[in-house]
């Protein structure tokens, strides 16, 4: 059969959205290519099998056969355009080899092998689309022939050869499917070659529920807005117990009602009340003028506004208005949407996993409308959250000034995989939000599997696992304080902190008990333990630098320094940050020794916490009104040189600065910074690698390490003190010089 050029072009256009990514990956090496753009190639005659290179698939001359999907590199194929609507087809196991007709033969039964590129036509393949969605693969040198699953054999190990193409033989037809990430074992291999099959039920088992519609106008989160809401109440609801909740952004589609009724009947979804809510609009007061459309503001904004609207306003209103018992447990609640509605769904779960832990996001707008393009990075850096997600993208997804949905959806896929989330990701042939309804049942079955078993957070990213202890989470030490600040620990692991507004200094003993250490602290703001074991404090109000012995008896070391934070060094000196006594005064760093203070730096916006590295020659100082922490070289006389704005801290898109306060180092070399987003953990060369938010999402003001084994991380967030076991250890002026090893990327 003669192949027409316009058929080649059609195939080429169909694959190019994937292939553009593949080409970039090939240039930089095997790992990137495999991760970003591999395909499974399965014979139509043996759909349970996939094309594979025999053995490891790494040697020249390797034969080609079929095998059961195992997700291995020798079953993943990279397809790269070579011009003239022809392609290279290479195994991920060794992208330096390419699919080749052995010896350039053009006869029935010619062997198919892997060979290094030699520029021969027998290594170039035309991909021609068939009516059933498959492709024939034709080598350039033999246009009437095709890649053949020998006679349609279905057994693993069946050889692949070249054969005359009649145009009707399914063993010369191949399904080419992009491989997508999944945290479920074997899902990448299995799910790509098998279609979800819903349980078989009788039509009479599907019970029709009821719907109620209303217009909601009472929002304080989005004042003045008007929006339509539809509530679906399943026939099985009897009010005897709180029902699970499903929230759908962008309003009601009757198809989803039918799908929910079916899923409830098959028990793939528990008895669930559906809430279908449209984005709000602010009505124009002028006749004929356009309303203010709030969809982008509400959905693409990555603040917690939308989830607060849902949990604090809309869902309580619905429960009261229709006399419904709605579960408030995130394990019982799912949220979904497409496009901007998809990122809105994920954002709701991201900020409040205790309110929504199951997310279906189709063609999510992880693009630069209102900070959504930062989501893949946030997923990589923040400690993993208890969220299960089902994500899709489309081969011809949207692209505009904000970004390329197809590429950025894949970034989210990779980020979720990197941080160990429980999720599935599908690439669907089509355009924006393609396949939302077609994949709905599979998505819900996956999201609700095992319910009511609770969804657990994944293991987090590699750098988090370097110091986090598995299954250890934040524990509340104490609460009820007014303003916890300036924590430090002594050589035995006892932790001291100031409650500035209460004018006290507290001690946390080795059993975790909190007691008063000093009841009149002179408004102490920053604390540090010296090499002599004494506790040193500064105050931004009194201007006194104090020293306390083990019994809490204090004495004045120096007056006239309005101190924000203080740090004792191993050689008896003290560094102090100050911001003066006038608004917008420059932040300064002072060195204090032998009763004298010396200005060693100036010019920070608002100088806050400071700490030195365990090898005792680099000082870090946080700037509380920017996204930076500075690095300095400490000289023998206490002066500072070689200043760099060195540590870029994460700033949430809706905030103006990181709000960095306290800083401490671990003996192993990591730097911990208390910020608005939680505790940020920085690599030795600067970047934030891990962010640990608090259970109540509060701003962290103080951070230090301590405890009986010196391996407890303490976080101070205003009225509360938290702790958790970690793999790293406390250090201080009492610690000897310790070598620091460069942080892994």
XYZ file of C-alpha atoms in Angstrom:
745
model
C 0.000 0.000 0.000
C 1.363 3.405 -0.958
C 1.484 5.877 1.901
C 0.390 9.422 1.148
C 2.358 12.376 2.364
C -0.716 14.089 3.812
C -1.196 11.047 6.050
C 2.337 11.516 7.339
C 1.589 15.179 8.016
C -1.545 14.341 9.953
C 0.381 11.949 12.154
C 3.163 14.464 12.586
C 0.797 17.214 13.673
C -0.899 14.870 16.115
C 2.358 13.944 17.853
C 4.169 17.272 17.805
C 2.721 18.639 21.074
C 4.449 15.716 22.811
C 7.513 15.630 20.624
C 8.471 19.246 21.227
C 9.013 18.303 24.833
C 10.878 15.143 23.933
C 13.442 16.938 21.828
C 14.396 19.221 24.707
C 14.773 16.203 26.948
C 16.983 14.232 24.573
C 19.519 17.011 24.372
C 20.152 17.031 28.098
C 20.347 13.281 28.596
C 18.628 10.013 29.273
C 16.913 10.740 32.583
C 15.194 13.912 31.450
C 14.075 12.384 28.206
C 12.543 9.412 29.965
C 10.761 11.472 32.546
C 9.369 14.046 30.167
C 8.205 12.255 27.073
C 8.066 8.501 26.869
C 5.414 6.509 25.044
C 4.073 3.006 25.286
C 3.578 1.310 21.916
C 1.108 -1.573 21.997
C -0.039 -3.836 19.120
C -3.767 -3.687 18.419
C -3.631 -7.466 17.946
C -2.250 -7.936 21.480
C -3.532 -4.994 23.566
C -2.315 -6.488 26.850
C 1.283 -6.367 25.590
C 3.672 -3.505 24.808
C 6.633 -3.143 22.488
C 9.930 -3.765 24.273
C 13.628 -4.110 23.634
C 14.785 -7.527 24.796
C 16.687 -7.739 28.073
C 17.870 -4.415 29.428
C 17.495 -2.800 26.029
C 20.868 -1.102 26.178
C 23.035 -3.011 23.668
C 23.392 -2.565 19.923
C 21.793 -5.441 18.025
C 19.150 -6.045 20.715
C 16.070 -7.698 19.265
C 12.549 -6.273 19.592
C 9.587 -8.203 20.982
C 6.442 -7.667 23.047
C 6.003 -8.157 26.773
C 3.671 -7.556 29.680
C 3.710 -3.915 30.810
C 6.187 -3.471 33.647
C 6.951 0.232 33.416
C 10.607 -0.528 32.685
C 12.797 1.720 30.546
C 13.076 -0.872 27.771
C 9.288 -0.595 27.287
C 9.279 3.192 27.009
C 9.916 4.769 23.637
C 11.063 8.259 22.688
C 9.752 9.607 19.380
C 11.701 12.452 17.783
C 10.948 14.179 14.428
C 13.768 13.998 11.883
C 12.186 16.108 9.126
C 10.112 15.152 6.136
C 7.399 13.759 8.468
C 9.742 10.961 9.538
C 10.726 9.996 13.071
C 13.372 8.279 15.142
C 11.998 5.806 17.695
C 14.405 5.149 20.569
C 14.149 3.152 23.817
C 14.355 5.101 27.079
C 16.755 2.415 28.260
C 19.366 3.792 25.818
C 18.321 6.822 23.720
C 21.580 6.512 21.752
C 20.050 3.527 19.940
C 17.178 3.656 17.488
C 14.579 1.231 16.119
C 16.032 -0.212 12.896
C 15.211 -2.791 10.217
C 18.269 -5.087 10.419
C 20.631 -4.878 7.449
C 18.222 -2.493 5.726
C 16.220 -5.433 4.360
C 12.845 -4.813 2.717
C 11.317 -8.300 2.797
C 8.716 -10.086 4.882
C 10.209 -11.368 8.135
C 13.114 -8.888 8.250
C 14.291 -8.547 11.863
C 13.754 -5.379 13.896
C 16.645 -4.442 16.194
C 18.297 -1.535 17.997
C 21.249 0.103 16.284
C 23.269 3.284 16.689
C 22.317 6.063 14.313
C 23.995 5.474 10.962
C 21.850 7.763 8.835
C 20.184 4.917 6.941
C 16.537 5.095 5.746
C 15.858 1.833 7.627
C 16.037 3.870 10.870
C 13.413 6.446 9.865
C 9.718 5.718 10.383
C 6.508 7.240 9.038
C 3.544 7.155 11.442
C 0.179 6.926 9.689
C -3.057 7.398 11.620
C -5.735 4.697 11.224
C -9.487 5.045 11.715
C -9.360 3.134 15.020
C -6.879 5.611 16.517
C -3.862 3.386 15.976
C -0.822 3.976 13.773
C 1.077 1.972 11.220
C 4.870 2.334 11.452
C 6.510 2.277 8.032
C 10.301 2.431 7.440
C 11.403 4.996 4.880
C 13.261 2.426 2.771
C 10.258 0.067 2.456
C 7.078 2.166 1.962
C 4.816 -0.848 1.385
C 5.879 -2.583 4.594
C 5.132 -2.070 8.268
C 6.209 -2.943 11.805
C 4.566 -6.294 12.520
C 3.605 -8.226 15.651
C 4.342 -11.604 14.058
C 0.980 -12.878 12.882
C -0.779 -11.190 15.818
C 0.865 -13.350 18.469
C -0.104 -12.381 22.041
C 2.522 -14.211 24.104
C 5.337 -12.338 25.882
C 8.553 -12.614 23.918
C 6.850 -12.781 20.517
C 9.247 -11.312 17.968
C 8.623 -8.210 15.922
C 9.479 -8.133 12.248
C 8.754 -6.330 8.979
C 5.741 -7.405 6.888
C 3.747 -6.439 3.840
C 1.076 -3.919 4.874
C -2.367 -4.688 3.436
C -3.981 -1.890 5.456
C -6.290 -4.291 7.302
C -4.001 -6.340 9.519
C -4.298 -5.344 13.182
C -0.914 -6.897 13.911
C 0.564 -4.050 11.830
C -1.380 -1.438 13.823
C -0.008 0.097 17.017
C -1.508 2.216 19.781
C 0.933 4.993 20.743
C 0.120 6.437 24.143
C 2.006 9.047 26.205
C 3.112 7.746 29.557
C 2.074 9.815 32.564
C 3.240 9.831 36.184
C 1.450 8.072 39.005
C 2.341 7.302 42.579
C 0.305 4.106 42.481
C 2.534 1.029 42.007
C 2.527 -0.205 38.401
C -0.084 2.396 37.437
C 2.136 3.936 34.788
C 2.473 0.637 32.966
C -0.918 -0.834 33.717
C -3.217 2.151 33.502
C -1.845 3.232 30.152
C -2.718 -0.042 28.457
C -5.978 -0.918 30.216
C -9.134 1.164 30.396
C -11.038 1.689 33.626
C -14.076 -0.574 33.637
C -16.905 0.442 36.014
C -18.717 -2.293 37.920
C -21.766 -3.742 36.209
C -25.019 -2.824 37.927
C -28.702 -3.033 37.093
C -30.349 0.194 35.864
C -32.915 -0.052 38.651
C -30.105 0.124 41.218
C -29.320 3.694 40.149
C -31.633 5.842 42.257
C -32.405 9.381 41.081
C -31.717 12.108 43.570
C -33.115 15.617 43.759
C -31.646 19.032 43.023
C -32.276 22.450 44.506
C -31.184 25.772 43.034
C -30.652 29.161 44.615
C -28.681 32.375 44.224
C -26.149 33.168 46.928
C -25.628 36.863 47.688
C -24.369 36.888 51.278
C -20.611 36.513 50.907
C -18.310 38.599 53.060
C -15.185 36.965 51.609
C -16.222 38.213 48.144
C -18.492 41.129 49.110
C -21.276 42.188 46.771
C -20.996 39.129 44.543
C -23.881 37.094 43.167
C -23.623 33.441 42.100
C -25.880 30.504 41.203
C -25.653 27.317 43.247
C -27.188 23.881 42.675
C -27.371 21.251 45.411
C -27.713 17.542 44.589
C -29.226 15.362 47.326
C -28.918 11.609 46.658
C -31.931 9.375 47.156
C -30.011 7.445 49.848
C -29.688 10.506 52.110
C -31.830 10.160 55.241
C -30.212 12.673 57.572
C -29.176 10.048 60.090
C -25.506 10.991 59.837
C -23.334 13.637 58.164
C -23.059 13.063 54.433
C -19.898 13.256 52.391
C -19.625 16.394 50.258
C -18.624 16.946 46.635
C -18.010 20.519 45.468
C -17.833 21.346 41.755
C -16.534 24.692 40.557
C -18.147 26.439 37.555
C -21.662 25.275 38.322
C -24.053 22.469 37.506
C -24.045 19.958 34.659
C -26.852 17.347 34.745
C -24.380 14.748 33.496
C -22.527 14.930 36.791
C -25.730 14.265 38.708
C -26.202 11.049 36.712
C -22.579 10.068 37.223
C -22.813 10.644 40.973
C -25.990 8.572 41.175
C -24.217 5.761 39.317
C -21.078 5.911 41.463
C -23.118 5.902 44.661
C -24.980 2.837 43.355
C -21.734 1.014 42.553
C -20.374 2.098 45.966
C -17.301 3.572 44.287
C -18.394 6.831 45.905
C -20.001 7.006 49.343
C -23.398 8.623 49.764
C -22.437 12.174 48.837
C -24.226 15.503 48.571
C -23.130 17.561 45.579
C -22.676 21.325 45.640
C -22.269 22.918 42.216
C -21.252 26.547 42.547
C -20.570 29.148 39.891
C -17.974 31.871 40.337
C -19.303 35.183 41.520
C -19.868 38.400 39.647
C -20.302 41.925 40.936
C -23.454 43.319 39.288
C -23.101 46.619 37.479
C -25.162 49.478 38.956
C -25.417 50.980 35.455
C -27.923 49.604 32.994
C -26.262 48.043 29.982
C -22.789 47.980 31.575
C -20.862 44.742 32.006
C -20.657 43.153 35.455
C -17.272 42.622 37.081
C -16.383 39.003 36.329
C -14.851 37.457 39.441
C -13.906 34.040 38.052
C -10.200 34.691 37.501
C -9.943 36.580 40.801
C -11.655 33.833 42.814
C -10.330 30.768 40.993
C -6.841 31.652 39.763
C -5.862 33.512 42.906
C -3.840 31.107 45.039
C -4.856 32.566 48.397
C -7.184 30.775 50.794
C -10.084 33.148 49.984
C -12.079 30.662 47.918
C -11.791 27.800 50.394
C -12.781 30.168 53.207
C -15.801 31.193 51.150
C -16.774 27.541 50.733
C -16.150 26.336 54.275
C -17.127 29.408 56.292
C -20.005 30.759 54.203
C -21.514 28.592 51.467
C -21.518 25.091 52.974
C -22.841 26.228 56.402
C -25.566 28.211 54.577
C -26.580 25.151 52.545
C -26.649 22.915 55.630
C -28.944 25.351 57.418
C -31.103 26.354 54.441
C -31.901 22.787 53.363
C -31.617 21.112 56.775
C -28.736 18.906 55.673
C -26.042 17.248 57.744
C -22.788 17.845 55.907
C -19.520 16.351 57.049
C -16.875 18.952 57.891
C -14.052 16.384 57.733
C -11.782 16.828 54.714
C -11.495 13.058 54.414
C -15.215 13.054 53.537
C -15.022 15.871 51.017
C -13.966 16.105 47.377
C -13.633 19.129 45.109
C -13.284 19.274 41.333
C -13.154 21.544 38.330
C -11.670 22.246 34.947
C -9.211 24.919 33.811
C -9.298 27.803 36.336
C -11.853 25.765 38.262
C -9.270 22.988 38.470
C -6.574 25.117 40.067
C -9.274 26.519 42.373
C -10.091 22.965 43.469
C -6.459 22.086 44.155
C -5.832 25.418 45.882
C -8.730 24.744 48.260
C -7.234 21.404 49.268
C -3.716 22.872 49.410
C -4.706 25.494 51.963
C -7.225 23.364 53.847
C -6.540 19.637 53.487
C -8.567 19.242 56.666
C -11.513 20.613 54.638
C -10.892 18.931 51.241
C -8.522 16.014 50.752
C -9.688 14.682 47.346
C -9.229 16.681 44.122
C -10.178 16.138 40.476
C -8.434 18.796 38.351
C -8.798 18.742 34.556
C -6.457 20.960 32.501
C -5.499 22.887 35.618
C -4.455 26.510 35.078
C -1.054 26.253 36.753
C -0.087 29.329 34.745
C 0.861 32.944 35.412
C -2.574 34.506 35.839
C -2.308 35.121 39.596
C 0.664 33.056 40.724
C -0.501 29.581 39.686
C 2.773 28.948 37.855
C 4.443 28.786 41.294
C 2.406 25.736 42.319
C 4.790 23.050 40.996
C 7.609 24.671 42.968
C 5.471 24.932 46.093
C 4.494 21.272 45.806
C 8.193 20.379 45.646
C 9.221 22.538 48.603
C 6.376 22.280 51.100
C 6.121 19.229 53.306
C 3.659 16.897 51.586
C 0.014 17.326 52.553
C -2.711 14.663 52.932
C -4.209 15.166 49.466
C -5.170 12.582 46.850
C -5.486 13.991 43.330
C -6.544 12.952 39.848
C -5.147 15.339 37.214
C -5.539 15.481 33.449
C -4.190 17.558 30.602
C -4.845 17.560 26.874
C -2.499 17.118 23.939
C -3.815 20.337 22.365
C -4.440 22.197 25.587
C -4.683 25.953 25.905
C -1.750 28.299 25.357
C -1.779 32.065 25.850
C 0.146 34.898 27.513
C -0.100 33.175 30.909
C 1.618 29.977 29.751
C 1.278 26.587 28.074
C -1.234 24.402 29.937
C 0.087 21.164 28.465
C 3.616 21.830 29.688
C 2.681 23.247 33.087
C 0.215 20.448 33.813
C 3.121 18.068 33.270
C 5.179 20.175 35.679
C 2.490 19.549 38.301
C 2.588 15.845 37.502
C 6.327 15.724 38.062
C 6.126 17.844 41.212
C 3.493 15.598 42.793
C 5.574 12.554 41.933
C 8.718 14.214 43.330
C 7.055 14.836 46.691
C 5.411 11.423 46.933
C 1.734 12.358 46.592
C -0.990 9.778 46.077
C -2.246 10.824 42.641
C -2.886 9.842 39.050
C -2.212 11.882 35.928
C -3.675 11.391 32.455
C -2.692 12.939 29.129
C -5.798 12.950 26.949
C -5.914 13.404 23.203
C -7.932 16.555 22.593
C -8.288 20.172 23.545
C -8.690 22.157 26.763
C -10.464 20.162 29.518
C -10.872 17.215 27.135
C -12.233 14.063 28.705
C -13.571 15.595 31.935
C -16.836 13.656 31.778
C -15.317 10.581 30.157
C -12.766 10.230 32.970
C -15.132 11.253 35.755
C -15.989 7.753 36.975
C -12.367 6.622 36.936
C -11.354 9.797 38.752
C -13.980 9.415 41.479
C -13.307 5.696 41.897
C -9.638 6.493 42.429
C -10.229 9.461 44.716
C -12.695 7.615 46.964
C -10.964 4.222 46.970
C -10.696 2.744 50.446
C -12.971 5.346 52.040
C -13.440 5.879 54.999
C -9.749 5.051 55.442
C -8.009 8.379 55.888
C -5.813 9.878 53.196
C -2.256 10.234 54.414
C 0.469 12.608 53.334
C 3.254 11.195 51.196
C 6.905 11.056 52.251
C 7.728 14.577 50.907
C 10.665 15.500 48.689
C 14.182 14.031 49.093
C 15.670 17.033 50.931
C 12.789 16.953 53.431
C 13.397 13.258 54.008
C 17.031 14.105 54.798
C 16.010 15.499 58.175
C 12.359 14.599 58.806
C 11.593 11.448 60.774
C 8.898 9.284 59.105
C 5.530 9.378 60.895
C 6.725 12.144 63.237
C 4.491 15.213 63.026
C 4.083 18.456 64.923
C 2.997 18.135 68.548
C 1.649 21.012 70.621
C 3.934 21.746 73.577
C 1.962 24.596 75.143
C -0.362 27.452 74.226
C -1.908 30.556 75.715
C 1.102 32.849 75.328
C 0.908 36.389 73.974
C 4.047 36.781 71.867
C 6.622 33.970 71.794
C 9.987 35.140 70.448
C 13.757 34.734 70.368
C 14.198 31.025 71.274
C 17.562 29.457 72.111
C 18.835 26.264 73.740
C 21.624 25.459 76.167
C 24.234 22.726 76.138
C 21.888 20.200 77.767
C 19.026 20.842 75.326
C 16.794 23.018 77.514
C 15.008 25.651 75.439
C 14.382 29.248 76.529
C 12.045 31.740 74.864
C 10.623 35.183 75.565
C 6.957 36.101 75.847
C 7.592 39.745 75.153
C 4.079 41.041 75.736
C 3.919 39.247 79.112
C 7.407 40.451 80.053
C 8.553 36.880 80.824
C 11.191 34.362 79.831
C 10.093 30.711 79.847
C 12.102 27.495 79.973
C 11.160 24.164 78.344
C 12.844 21.409 80.350
C 14.037 18.069 78.997
C 10.653 16.494 79.701
C 8.859 19.159 77.674
C 7.417 21.040 80.650
C 7.189 24.835 80.340
C 7.976 26.963 83.426
C 8.794 30.603 84.165
C 12.521 31.353 84.178
C 12.357 35.143 84.531
C 9.087 36.889 85.473
C 10.286 40.448 84.804
C 12.446 40.259 81.698
C 12.620 43.956 80.830
C 10.646 43.184 77.645
C 13.302 40.782 76.390
C 12.910 40.206 72.674
C 15.875 38.043 71.651
C 17.741 35.345 73.600
C 21.007 33.440 73.188
C 23.081 31.082 75.356
C 26.756 32.019 75.617
C 29.759 29.701 75.776
C 29.780 30.406 79.510
C 26.283 28.937 79.862
C 24.668 32.279 80.702
C 21.510 33.482 78.980
C 21.894 36.795 77.134
C 18.913 38.934 76.154
C 18.200 42.174 74.284
C 15.104 44.359 74.275
C 13.791 46.610 71.527
C 12.063 48.691 74.194
C 14.421 49.047 77.175
C 17.669 49.173 75.223
C 19.311 46.868 77.773
C 21.486 43.869 77.020
C 21.135 41.505 79.980
C 22.911 38.397 81.240
C 21.234 35.728 83.418
C 22.763 32.920 85.439
C 21.288 29.415 85.821
C 18.925 30.595 88.576
C 17.481 33.472 86.551
C 19.349 36.241 88.342
C 20.155 38.970 85.838
C 22.675 41.741 85.410
C 23.087 44.523 82.861
C 25.854 43.997 80.313
C 25.239 47.064 78.164
C 22.663 49.831 77.788
C 21.619 51.939 74.823
C 21.079 49.220 72.227
C 17.506 48.613 71.053
C 17.967 44.982 70.099
C 15.792 42.797 67.916
C 17.825 39.570 68.158
C 21.058 38.450 69.782
C 23.603 35.728 69.052
C 26.431 34.533 71.283
C 29.642 33.362 69.592
C 32.169 30.762 70.802
C 34.777 33.417 71.597
C 32.653 35.473 73.937
C 31.369 38.088 71.515
C 27.714 38.899 70.837
C 26.048 39.962 67.601
C 22.884 42.059 67.908
C 20.419 43.214 65.250
C 18.663 46.534 65.732
C 16.210 48.718 63.841
C 16.618 51.909 65.848
C 13.946 53.935 67.600
C 12.442 55.665 64.538
C 10.077 54.295 61.870
C 11.806 53.049 58.712
C 15.245 53.340 60.296
C 17.814 51.110 58.561
C 18.399 47.688 60.018
C 21.808 47.353 61.616
C 24.120 44.655 62.989
C 26.289 45.323 66.060
C 29.144 43.406 67.639
C 29.363 43.570 71.434
C 32.392 42.517 73.465
C 34.008 43.649 76.702
C 31.149 46.069 77.347
C 31.588 47.880 74.024
C 29.380 47.882 70.927
C 30.647 48.302 67.380
C 28.477 48.855 64.288
C 29.461 46.146 61.797
C 26.736 46.530 59.145
C 23.842 48.763 58.149
C 21.297 49.037 55.362
C 18.925 46.108 55.870
C 15.235 46.981 55.635
C 14.432 45.325 58.960
C 17.148 43.239 60.592
C 15.743 40.282 62.539
C 17.164 36.840 63.403
C 20.770 35.793 63.035
C 22.828 32.610 63.321
C 26.268 31.369 62.322
C 27.142 28.183 60.494
C 28.657 25.285 62.507
C 32.085 25.855 60.945
C 31.996 29.283 62.625
C 32.970 31.674 59.836
C 29.711 32.587 58.087
C 26.933 34.655 59.682
C 23.356 34.734 58.381
C 21.027 37.668 59.124
C 17.349 37.720 58.138
C 15.665 40.770 56.647
C 12.081 40.688 57.920
C 10.703 43.070 55.291
C 12.067 41.412 52.159
C 12.500 37.919 50.744
C 16.172 37.758 51.727
C 18.533 36.578 54.401
C 22.081 37.931 54.146
C 25.391 36.099 54.436
C 28.578 37.629 55.876
C 32.096 36.493 56.604
C 32.881 36.854 60.332
C 36.376 38.142 61.027
C 38.455 37.467 64.144
C 37.759 40.963 65.522
C 33.981 40.587 65.058
C 33.760 42.756 61.955
C 31.778 41.509 58.963
C 32.884 41.432 55.328
C 31.840 39.974 51.967
C 28.153 40.699 52.489
C 25.764 39.028 50.061
C 21.978 39.001 49.752
C 22.389 35.261 49.679
C 19.328 33.276 50.809
C 16.169 33.808 48.676
C 13.200 32.891 50.850
C 9.791 31.804 49.601
C 7.210 34.600 49.576
C 3.582 33.640 49.066
C 2.103 35.303 45.984
C -0.357 37.348 48.066
C 2.273 38.606 50.515
C 4.856 41.361 50.202
C 7.723 39.714 52.064
C 8.751 36.438 53.680
C 8.400 37.909 57.167
C 11.597 36.207 58.294
C 12.226 36.357 62.039
C 14.291 33.836 63.997
C 17.152 31.869 62.388
C 19.054 28.809 63.594
C 21.479 26.269 62.175
C 21.546 22.524 62.640
C 24.861 20.910 63.483
C 24.581 19.095 60.139
C 24.576 22.412 58.253
C 20.948 23.181 57.336
C 19.673 26.679 58.077
C 16.150 27.039 59.514
C 14.258 30.339 59.171
C 10.945 31.245 60.834
C 8.680 32.916 58.218
C 5.060 33.641 57.373
C 4.859 30.411 55.343
C 6.331 28.226 58.091
C 9.869 27.109 58.772
C 11.987 27.435 55.628
C 15.047 25.201 55.374
C 17.846 26.588 53.207
C 20.730 24.840 51.493
C 24.266 26.003 52.237
C 24.415 27.666 48.819
C 21.243 29.637 49.403
C 17.909 28.368 48.070
C 15.014 27.255 50.221
C 14.619 23.504 49.727
C 11.926 22.629 52.272
C 9.039 24.526 53.891
C 7.355 23.179 57.021
C 3.993 24.869 57.691
C 2.353 24.747 61.101
C -0.730 22.575 61.675
C -2.818 25.725 62.197
C -1.136 27.539 59.267
C 0.105 30.245 61.635
C 3.118 32.435 61.016
C 6.280 31.116 62.671
C 8.095 33.747 64.703
C 10.723 31.636 66.421
C 12.647 28.459 65.597
C 15.341 26.484 67.383
C 16.629 22.964 67.951
C 17.014 21.386 71.383
C 15.579 18.647 73.585
C 17.080 15.786 75.544
C 18.912 14.359 72.513
C 19.294 17.779 70.851
C 17.162 16.430 67.979
C 13.844 18.204 68.535
C 12.763 21.073 66.312
C 10.748 23.752 68.131
C 8.489 26.284 66.397
C 7.005 29.330 68.082
C 3.935 30.934 66.515
C 2.684 33.711 68.725
C 0.427 31.996 71.248
C 1.642 28.422 70.669
C 4.808 26.326 70.894
C 5.177 23.218 68.689
C 7.795 20.477 68.482
C 8.744 17.432 66.383
C 11.596 14.925 66.301
C 14.082 15.352 63.447
C 17.310 13.760 62.250
C 19.477 16.858 62.797
C 20.839 18.365 66.005
C 21.128 21.633 67.896
C 24.275 23.747 68.056
C 25.353 26.897 69.850
C 28.258 28.828 71.320
C 28.903 25.760 73.465
C 29.449 23.600 70.332
C 32.969 22.991 68.964
C 33.879 23.781 65.371
C 32.068 21.338 63.081
C 32.739 20.644 59.416
C 29.897 21.441 57.006
C 29.316 19.331 53.898
C 27.700 20.905 50.847
C 23.958 20.386 50.566
C 22.677 18.039 47.851
C 20.582 19.562 45.087
